[in-house]
Amino acid sequence: MTEHIKILMIDDHPMIIEGYQNTLLYTKRDNQELQIEIATNCDEALSAINKAVKTDLPYDVLFVDISLPASTDGSMNSGEDLAEFARKVLPKSKIIILTMFNESFRIHNIIKTINPEGLLIKSDLTSNELANAFQTVMDNIPFYSATVNQLIRRTISSDIVIDDKNRKILHLLSQGVKTKNLAAHLDISLSAIEKRKKQLRDLFEVEDGQDETLLNQARKKGFV
Amino acid sequence: MKGFIFFLLSIVFCVNLSFTQNYSKEKFDRILYYLNDSNKPKYSQEQRKELVLKAKKLAEEINSYSLLLQCNSKLLEYEEEKGNTDSFIKLSHENLRLAEKYKDTATIAQLNKDIGYFYFDKKVDSAHFYNHRAEKLFKLLNDHFNTASVLLDIALLQRGAKDFTGSELTSIEGIMFLNKIKNPSKEVVRKKSFFYNNLGVVFNVLEQYDKSIEYQNKSIELKLKLKGNNKSAIGISRNNLGNAFKNAGYYEKALKTLGAILEDETIERESPDFYTVVLDNYAHTLYLSNDRETLPGLYYKALKVSNINGVDSYNSIIILQHLAEYYNDLGLKDSAKYYGYEAKRIAEKYYNDDLLKSLLLLSEIEEGEIAANHLRNYVRLNDSLQKSERAIRNKFTRIKFETNEIEEENVKIARERMWLLIISIVVIVASFLLYIIFTQRNKNKKLEFIQQQQQTNEEIYNLLLAQNEVIEDARALEKKRISEELHDGVLGKLFGARLSLDSLNTNTSPEAMKTRSQYIAELKMIEEDIRKVSHELNADFVSGSGFRDIIKTLVETQTVAYGLEYKLEWESSIDWDDVSNKIKIHFYRIIQEALHNIYKHAKASKVNLVFKLENNAVCLSIKDDGVGFDVNRAKSGIGLKNMNSRIKEIKGKINIISKKVEGTTVSIDVPIS
């Protein structure tokens, strides 16, 4: 019996979509028939999703890239927003997130807000792995990249628990954002940030008080 | 090495010192030995003097004031004994000079007293002079006893010069001083008795007999209190008392008093002079009381004792006068004449009051022309004597006045000296304070200047820092841009290509091969992209622009404010990041100063600034089209001084060329690295 699979690939690089297409087409099972649609920005993706909802022809699988140009109406800023929206409107669709980001904070966030069936890091992705992930997800089993799995394990195995704000602080610091500019990003006061940083330093047992050391420690424990 | 030499030197010095000390100690001992020897009676006076002279010589060598003084006093004693006036005076003055040199007031006073005493029976006015000096000094020293002693001498001198009132006053003053002494010693009492005696005599002469008697009684009373052999002193007072009684007309009392003296039979033998005086007095009292039984026998007896060694004695005069008076009274003119002329003959030797008395007596004895002659002589002599007495009294007054004057002058000099000292101290202190204030002010000025300089430097430094921050931000922005470009563009493409190639990897169909070559071509394009980004990274667009921007802003704002046109050129690219901040700051300030000077003095409309790099030195030339100035004359201006000091600090060179009308060019060369 032929399995008809409707796919939406969202990525702003045609080359990458081409790569996905190539991989999937070459590795699909014989009984699978792929119907692939493409969106290279948020607007296109949004209209495709809306159309699927309207026509009641939901996608089986959505390949979503995280870094996407924002939608013109401003409702979608990234693939993350898009995936979240899709999860809401197309609850039965399986979502595979493909991202260049391998930072702990982003991955953590993605898992928390979207809980995708597949989470793949582009940098260590091979065509085999992509095919493998696609098939595994199709079999209703979640598939995470090895990097993601490692990260999750590391975070879980350490006794350090930090909240989202602190996680974001670590993330922003790792991005090279200066402490004095953190307030603007987090919408909290500078003194609150300092307090949180102190908390983090205590948590990660940083004794010299340097951001560098803090980041190194956090990275080691998989929080960045 | 140095330390060793110092050590040696100090040893030599110590040895030397101790040696000198030993040496003087030895001399000291020898002096004492000589002086001690000179006291021994086994040596003759000459030998003793010799010893003292030796001691004196040694004392001069070791420069010992006290010993020298001691030697001189000893020598003085010898001279006094011998009555050698010149040597005595010479030595005394030598001692005086010595004492004055060492400001030994007590010794000076004592020496003055001694000299005065020495002159007492030799030169009345000199005696008076030294006594006065001694008196002042002793008063200064609060030495009451010595003051009184000197006053006694003065009183006696005054009495001798017939300044009886003066003598009286001096005596009373002397007694006052003696009264000040608590627990009076024997000497004090003796002196007091002498004063009373003197007062008694003075009042006797002044014919105030009651007072005279009173004082003589006091004198005798005091003398009686004294123990020891003062029989003659008492005798003198008693004789004076008797005289006073006699003159007062109390003949009974006079006879009793005088008779008491004569009762002592030893007196004739021990002091025949005094005996004759008393005896004569006694006889004269008898004569006056008209009890002439024993007369003229007593007179003859007195005359005999007085003339005991066949020489005319002073006491004889008065006895002879009394005899002449006696015989004249009896009408025995011849005898009276004989004794009268005899008295006159002896009295002529002394040329004093006694001669006067003799003349008066003779004028009474003789008659007619001879008597008149004697009277005339009497008047003449009286005048002459009075004149000389007056002269002496004047001299005394003058001496007193002069000593006072000297004293006053000394006080004045001392006061002047004190003022001079005070003024010089004030001047010194004031100048010192002025000096301190001046230096402090200078220091403050310097400090202020440095502070100001630092402040401006800081400002510029902050400017540089701010500029750096701007650059840093721009850099970060650029970094982010490149990172995004890499991430979104290159990386995505590369990923896509890899994924596609990966999926085609095992496929050998010609279609796949074609697709693969497509992707390989794609890879080439990605390479190109990377090269582009790499190139962008390499060209640091912001490098060195910070300082240039700062300078540009400075020149722009300054010239706008000063209404100047400007041209700023960067002839060679200078990597300002490698130039130290110090040099940059100084360049900034120099440009600021130069522009300010141009605005203030040059009356220019255009200014041209050029930065160049020559032989690893930054060359800046600032040229204006103003009126120019005389470089040599303006060198001392604060602005130029500042510029020079700044240039010096960064080891640069400054050259100013200025021509009238054509304008000024300031060239600065500062080596970097």
Coordinates of N, CA, C and O in Angstrom, one line a residue, chain A residues 3 9 37 65 67 112 126 156 160 185 191:
Chain A
E3 N 2.1 4.7 0.8 CA 1.9 5.7 1.9 C 2.1 7.1 1.3 O 3.2 7.4 0.8
M9 N 8.7 21.9 3.7 CA 10.0 22.2 4.1 C 10.2 23.7 4.1 O 9.9 24.4 3.2
E37 N 6.3 20.3 -0.3 CA 6.1 21.8 -0.6 C 7.2 22.6 0.1 O 7.8 22.1 1.1
D65 N 13.2 25.2 9.7 CA 14.6 25.8 10.0 C 14.3 26.9 11.1 O 13.3 27.6 11.0
S67 N 16.4 29.6 11.9 CA 16.7 31.0 11.5 C 16.0 31.3 10.2 O 16.5 30.9 9.1
K112 N 11.4 22.7 25.0 CA 10.4 23.1 25.9 C 9.1 23.7 25.3 O 8.0 23.4 25.6
T126 N 24.2 14.2 8.6 CA 24.5 13.6 7.3 C 23.2 13.2 6.6 O 22.2 13.2 7.3
I156 N 20.6 17.0 32.5 CA 19.8 16.2 33.4 C 20.7 15.6 34.5 O 20.4 15.6 35.7
I160 N 22.7 20.7 38.8 CA 22.4 22.2 38.7 C 21.1 22.4 38.0 O 20.9 21.8 36.9
H185 N 17.8 43.2 27.0 CA 17.4 41.9 26.4 C 16.4 41.2 27.3 O 15.6 40.4 26.8
S191 N 20.4 45.5 38.5 CA 20.8 44.9 39.8 C 20.3 43.5 39.9 O 20.9 42.6 40.5

